[in-house]
Coordinates of C-alpha atoms in Angstrom, one line a residue:
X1 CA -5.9 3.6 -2.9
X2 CA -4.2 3.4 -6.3
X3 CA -1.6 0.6 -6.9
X4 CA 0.5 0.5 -9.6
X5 CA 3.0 -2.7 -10.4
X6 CA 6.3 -1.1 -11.5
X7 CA 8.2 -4.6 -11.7
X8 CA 6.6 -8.1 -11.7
X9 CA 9.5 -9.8 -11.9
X10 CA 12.1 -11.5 -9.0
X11 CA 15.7 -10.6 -9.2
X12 CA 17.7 -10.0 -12.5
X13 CA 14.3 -9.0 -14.4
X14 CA 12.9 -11.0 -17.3
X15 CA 15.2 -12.0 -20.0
X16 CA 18.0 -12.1 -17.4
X17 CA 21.1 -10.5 -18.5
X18 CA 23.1 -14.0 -17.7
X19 CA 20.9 -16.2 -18.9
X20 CA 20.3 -18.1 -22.3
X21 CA 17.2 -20.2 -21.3
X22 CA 14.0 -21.0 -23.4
X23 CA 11.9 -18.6 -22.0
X24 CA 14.8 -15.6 -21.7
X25 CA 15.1 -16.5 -25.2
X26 CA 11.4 -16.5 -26.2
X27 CA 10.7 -13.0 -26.8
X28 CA 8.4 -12.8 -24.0
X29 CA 7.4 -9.0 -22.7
X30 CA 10.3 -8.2 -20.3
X31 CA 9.4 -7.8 -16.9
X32 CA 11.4 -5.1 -14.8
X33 CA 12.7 -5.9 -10.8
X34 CA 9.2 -6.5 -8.4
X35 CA 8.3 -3.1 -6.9
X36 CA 4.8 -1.7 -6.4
X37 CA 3.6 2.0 -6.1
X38 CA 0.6 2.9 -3.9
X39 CA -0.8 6.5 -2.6
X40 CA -3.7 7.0 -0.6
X41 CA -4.8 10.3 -3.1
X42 CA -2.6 10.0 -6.3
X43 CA -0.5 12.7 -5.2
X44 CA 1.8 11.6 -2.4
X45 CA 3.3 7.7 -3.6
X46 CA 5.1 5.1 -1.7
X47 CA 7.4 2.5 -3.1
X48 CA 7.1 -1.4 -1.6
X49 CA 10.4 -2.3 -2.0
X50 CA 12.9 -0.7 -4.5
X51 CA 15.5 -2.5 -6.7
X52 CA 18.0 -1.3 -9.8
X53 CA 15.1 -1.1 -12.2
X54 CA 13.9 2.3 -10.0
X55 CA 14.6 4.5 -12.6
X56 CA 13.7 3.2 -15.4
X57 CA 10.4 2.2 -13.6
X58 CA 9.8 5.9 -12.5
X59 CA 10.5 7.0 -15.9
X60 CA 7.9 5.0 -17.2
X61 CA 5.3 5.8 -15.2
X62 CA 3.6 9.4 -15.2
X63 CA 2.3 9.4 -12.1
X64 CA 5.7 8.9 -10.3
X65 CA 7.7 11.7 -12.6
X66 CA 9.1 14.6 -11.2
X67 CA 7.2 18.0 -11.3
X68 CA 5.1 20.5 -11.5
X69 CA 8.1 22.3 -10.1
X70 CA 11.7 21.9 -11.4
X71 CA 12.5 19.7 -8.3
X72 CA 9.7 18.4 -7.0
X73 CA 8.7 14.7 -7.1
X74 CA 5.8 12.7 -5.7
X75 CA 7.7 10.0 -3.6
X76 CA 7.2 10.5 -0.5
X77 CA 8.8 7.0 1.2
X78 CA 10.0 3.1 0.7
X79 CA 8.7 0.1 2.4
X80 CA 11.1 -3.0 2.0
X81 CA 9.7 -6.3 2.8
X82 CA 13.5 -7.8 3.2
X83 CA 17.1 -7.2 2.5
X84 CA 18.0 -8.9 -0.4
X85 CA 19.7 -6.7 -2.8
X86 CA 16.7 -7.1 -5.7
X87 CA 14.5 -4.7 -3.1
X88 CA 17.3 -2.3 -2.2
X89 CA 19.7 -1.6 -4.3
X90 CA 17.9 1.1 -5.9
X91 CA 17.7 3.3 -3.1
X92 CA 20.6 4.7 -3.9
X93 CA 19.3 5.7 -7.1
X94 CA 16.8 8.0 -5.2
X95 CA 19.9 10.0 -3.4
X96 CA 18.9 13.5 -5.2
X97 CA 15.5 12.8 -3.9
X98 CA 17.2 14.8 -0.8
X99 CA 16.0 12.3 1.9
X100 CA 13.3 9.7 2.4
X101 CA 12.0 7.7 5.2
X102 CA 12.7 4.1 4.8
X103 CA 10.8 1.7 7.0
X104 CA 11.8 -2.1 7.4
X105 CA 12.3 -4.7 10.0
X106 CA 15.3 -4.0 12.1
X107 CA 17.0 -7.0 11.0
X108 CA 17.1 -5.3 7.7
X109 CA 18.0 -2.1 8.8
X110 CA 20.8 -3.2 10.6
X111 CA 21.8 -5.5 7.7
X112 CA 21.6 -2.3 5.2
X113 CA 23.6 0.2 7.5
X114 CA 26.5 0.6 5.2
X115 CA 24.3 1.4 2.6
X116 CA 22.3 3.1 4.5
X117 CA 25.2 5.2 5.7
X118 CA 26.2 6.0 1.8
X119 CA 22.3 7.3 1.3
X120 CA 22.4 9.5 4.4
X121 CA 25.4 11.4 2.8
X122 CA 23.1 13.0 0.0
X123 CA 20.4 13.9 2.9
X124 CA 18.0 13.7 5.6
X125 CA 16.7 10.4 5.4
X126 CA 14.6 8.3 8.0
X127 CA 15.7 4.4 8.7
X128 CA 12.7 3.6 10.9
X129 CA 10.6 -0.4 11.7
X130 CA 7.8 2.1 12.6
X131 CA 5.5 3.0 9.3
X132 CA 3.3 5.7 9.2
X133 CA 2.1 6.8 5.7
X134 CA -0.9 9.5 5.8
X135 CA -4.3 8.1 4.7
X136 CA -3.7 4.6 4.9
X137 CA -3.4 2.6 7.5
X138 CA -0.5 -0.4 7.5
X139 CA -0.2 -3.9 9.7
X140 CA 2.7 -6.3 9.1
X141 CA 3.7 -9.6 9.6
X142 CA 6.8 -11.6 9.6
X143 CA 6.6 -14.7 7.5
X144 CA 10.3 -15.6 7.1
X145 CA 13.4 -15.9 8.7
X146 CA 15.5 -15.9 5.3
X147 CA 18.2 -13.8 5.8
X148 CA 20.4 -12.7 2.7
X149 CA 23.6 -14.6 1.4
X150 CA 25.7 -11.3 2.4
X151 CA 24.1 -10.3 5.8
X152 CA 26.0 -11.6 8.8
X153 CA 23.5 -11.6 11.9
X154 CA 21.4 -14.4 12.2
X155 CA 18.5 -12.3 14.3
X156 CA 14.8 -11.9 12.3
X157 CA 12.1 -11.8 11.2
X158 CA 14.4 -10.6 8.0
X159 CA 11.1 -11.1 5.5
X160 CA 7.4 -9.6 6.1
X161 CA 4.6 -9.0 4.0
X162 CA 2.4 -6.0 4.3
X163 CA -1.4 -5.3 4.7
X164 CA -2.3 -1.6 3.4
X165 CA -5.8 -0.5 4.4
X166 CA -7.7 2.9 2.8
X167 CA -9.6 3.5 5.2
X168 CA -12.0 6.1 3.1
X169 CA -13.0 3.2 0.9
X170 CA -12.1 0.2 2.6
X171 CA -9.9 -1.4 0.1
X172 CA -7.0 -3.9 1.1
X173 CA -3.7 -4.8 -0.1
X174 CA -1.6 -7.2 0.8
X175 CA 1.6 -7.9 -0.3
X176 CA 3.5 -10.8 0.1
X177 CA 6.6 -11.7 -2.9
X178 CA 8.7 -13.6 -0.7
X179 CA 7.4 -16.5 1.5
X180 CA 9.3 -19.5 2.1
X181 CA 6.3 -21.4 3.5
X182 CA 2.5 -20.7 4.1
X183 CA 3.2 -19.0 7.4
X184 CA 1.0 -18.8 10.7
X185 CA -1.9 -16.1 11.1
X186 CA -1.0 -15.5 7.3
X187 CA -4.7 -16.7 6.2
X188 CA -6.3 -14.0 8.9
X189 CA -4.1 -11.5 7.0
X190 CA -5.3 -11.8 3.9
X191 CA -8.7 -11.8 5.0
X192 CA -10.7 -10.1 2.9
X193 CA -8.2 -8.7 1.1
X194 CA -9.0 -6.9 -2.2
X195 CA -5.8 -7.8 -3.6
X196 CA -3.2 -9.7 -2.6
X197 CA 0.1 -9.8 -4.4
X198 CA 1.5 -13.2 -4.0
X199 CA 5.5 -14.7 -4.1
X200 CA 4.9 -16.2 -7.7
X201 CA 9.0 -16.7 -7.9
X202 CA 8.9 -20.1 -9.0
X203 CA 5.7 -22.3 -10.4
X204 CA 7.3 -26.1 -9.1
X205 CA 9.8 -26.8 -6.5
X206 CA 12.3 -28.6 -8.8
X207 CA 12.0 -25.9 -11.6
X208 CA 15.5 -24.7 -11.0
X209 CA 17.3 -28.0 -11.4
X210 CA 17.2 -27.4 -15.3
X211 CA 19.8 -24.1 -14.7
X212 CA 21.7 -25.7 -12.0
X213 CA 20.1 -23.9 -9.4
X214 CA 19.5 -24.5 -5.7
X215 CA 16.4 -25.9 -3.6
X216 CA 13.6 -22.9 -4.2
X217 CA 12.3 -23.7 -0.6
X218 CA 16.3 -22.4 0.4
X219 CA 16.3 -19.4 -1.3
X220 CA 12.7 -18.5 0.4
X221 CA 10.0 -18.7 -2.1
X222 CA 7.1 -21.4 -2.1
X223 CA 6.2 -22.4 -5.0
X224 CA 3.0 -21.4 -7.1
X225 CA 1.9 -25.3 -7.1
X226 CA 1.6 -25.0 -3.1
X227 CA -0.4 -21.8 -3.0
X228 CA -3.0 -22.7 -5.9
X229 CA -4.8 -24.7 -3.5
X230 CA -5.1 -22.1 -1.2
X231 CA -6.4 -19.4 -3.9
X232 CA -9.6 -21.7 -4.3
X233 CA -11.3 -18.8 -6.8
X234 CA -10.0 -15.9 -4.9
X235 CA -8.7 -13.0 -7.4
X236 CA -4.8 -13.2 -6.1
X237 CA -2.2 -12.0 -8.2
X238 CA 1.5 -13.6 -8.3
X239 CA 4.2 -11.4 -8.5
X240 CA 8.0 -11.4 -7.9
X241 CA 8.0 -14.3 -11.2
X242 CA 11.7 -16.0 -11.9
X243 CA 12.9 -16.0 -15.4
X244 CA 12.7 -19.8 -15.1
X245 CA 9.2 -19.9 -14.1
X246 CA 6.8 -21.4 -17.3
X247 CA 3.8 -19.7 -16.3
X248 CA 5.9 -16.3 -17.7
X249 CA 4.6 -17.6 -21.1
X250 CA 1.1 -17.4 -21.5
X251 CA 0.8 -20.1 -24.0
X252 CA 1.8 -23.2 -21.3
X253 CA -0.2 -25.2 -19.1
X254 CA 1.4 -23.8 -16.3
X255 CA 0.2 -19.8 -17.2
X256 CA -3.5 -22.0 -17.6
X257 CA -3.5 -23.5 -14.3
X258 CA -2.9 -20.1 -12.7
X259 CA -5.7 -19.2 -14.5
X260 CA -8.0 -21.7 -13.9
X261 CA -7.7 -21.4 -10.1
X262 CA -8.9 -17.8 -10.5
X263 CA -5.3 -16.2 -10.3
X264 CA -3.5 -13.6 -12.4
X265 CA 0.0 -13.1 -13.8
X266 CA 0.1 -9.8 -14.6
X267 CA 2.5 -7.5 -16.6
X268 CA 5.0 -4.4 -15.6
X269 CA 2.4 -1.1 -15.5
X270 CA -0.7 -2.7 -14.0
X271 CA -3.0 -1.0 -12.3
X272 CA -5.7 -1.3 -9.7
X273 CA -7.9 1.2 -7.5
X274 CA -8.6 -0.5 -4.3

């Protein structure tokens, strides 16, 4: 299974357009919208999740660009963990793709029916809870009930992460960028796991108190501090990173500690063979 990181950060990207904090400021190596490309053969790709940044993301990789025919492109479908509009707003952006299936819980698929009802005017897409991607085999598990600030229903699970099995070489992903807490069976799910891409939003949960900003735990995201006791070694990656989180800079204690407990922060374009 290939895996490719199109965007490592969470929403509004790395420098944030609105924002004039230290690390916005630093210089840092921007960081596009979390989304992930796998594919079973390196042919056929699927998107986890797909914000704003889409096309600038599937620009920058080759593997995702359209060809060898005038009109033909390699994406083949999208898996969205969740609603929020960071993870879907750039499916509109795929509208000359001429139709993809889109698979999600049906919380979210209710929730992105007027969007989804703008999509189905350029073509024949799929809107299905049901996943089916050739050569790879997928499980899913809820681990939140955080619904987005715009949806109206109150039903779930509105957040899951996803375990992607190849079954000709037995590698595992799972991936997780949202979790509001440590959830139950979530420690089966990851069970020998080759890679598991982690919510790495924020790294403490009062980091957003120097922007004004709300409780992390109520916007859905544990923080990195909680899960770096649970990594004990284990080569997890964080993803999904907040332009107020200091482990962005790899000179601070905090980019260390992630580090030291075995973990990885890495960049936009990474790439792994599972």
């Amino acid at each position: 299974m290939k895996v490719i990181l199109l965007g490592t950060a969470a929403g509004g990207g790395c420098p944030q357009w609105n924002c004039a904090c230290s690390l916005c400021t630093a210089g840092l190596p921007p960081r596009t919208q979390d989304c992930v490309a796998i594919s079973a053969d390196g042919a056929g790709w699927y998107l986890l999740n797909c914000g704003p940044d889409i096309r600038a993301q599937i620009l920058g990789t080759p593997e995702l660009r359209a060809g060898p025919g005038p009109r033909e492109i390699p994406l083949r479908g999208v898996l969205l963990t969740d609603a929020e509009l960071d993870h879907t707003l750039g499916l509109p952006m795929l509208r000359e793709s001429g139709g993809l299936p889109v698979w999600a819980p049906p919380a979210v698929l209710s929730a992105l029916s007027p969007l989804a009802s703008i999509v189905d005017s350029y073509g024949s897409w799929l809107w299905s809870s049901s996943v089916d991607i050739p050569g790879l085999r997928v499980e899913v598990l809820p681990v939140s009930d955080k619904r987005p600030k715009y949806a109206v229903e109150s039903g779930g699970p509105w957040v899951v992460a996803y375990r992607i099995t190849d079954p000709a070489t037995g590698g595992v992903l799972v991936y997780a960028p949202c979790l509001r807490s440590w959830p139950r069976g979530f420690e089966e799910f990851i069970a020998d796991a080759s890679l598991v891409l982690l919510d790495g939003t924020f790294f403490a949960p009062d980091e957003m108190a120097g922007v004004g900003g709300p409780d992390q735990l109520a916007m859905g995201h544990l923080p990195i501090t909680a899960s770096l006791p649970r990594v004990a070694g284990r080569p997890w990656a964080f993803t999904h990173v907040n332009n107020t989180n200091p482990a962005l800079d790899p000179a601070s204690p905090e980019h260390a500690a992630v580090l030291a407990a075995g973990a990885s922060l890495p960049p936009d374009g990474t790439r792994y063979s599972l």
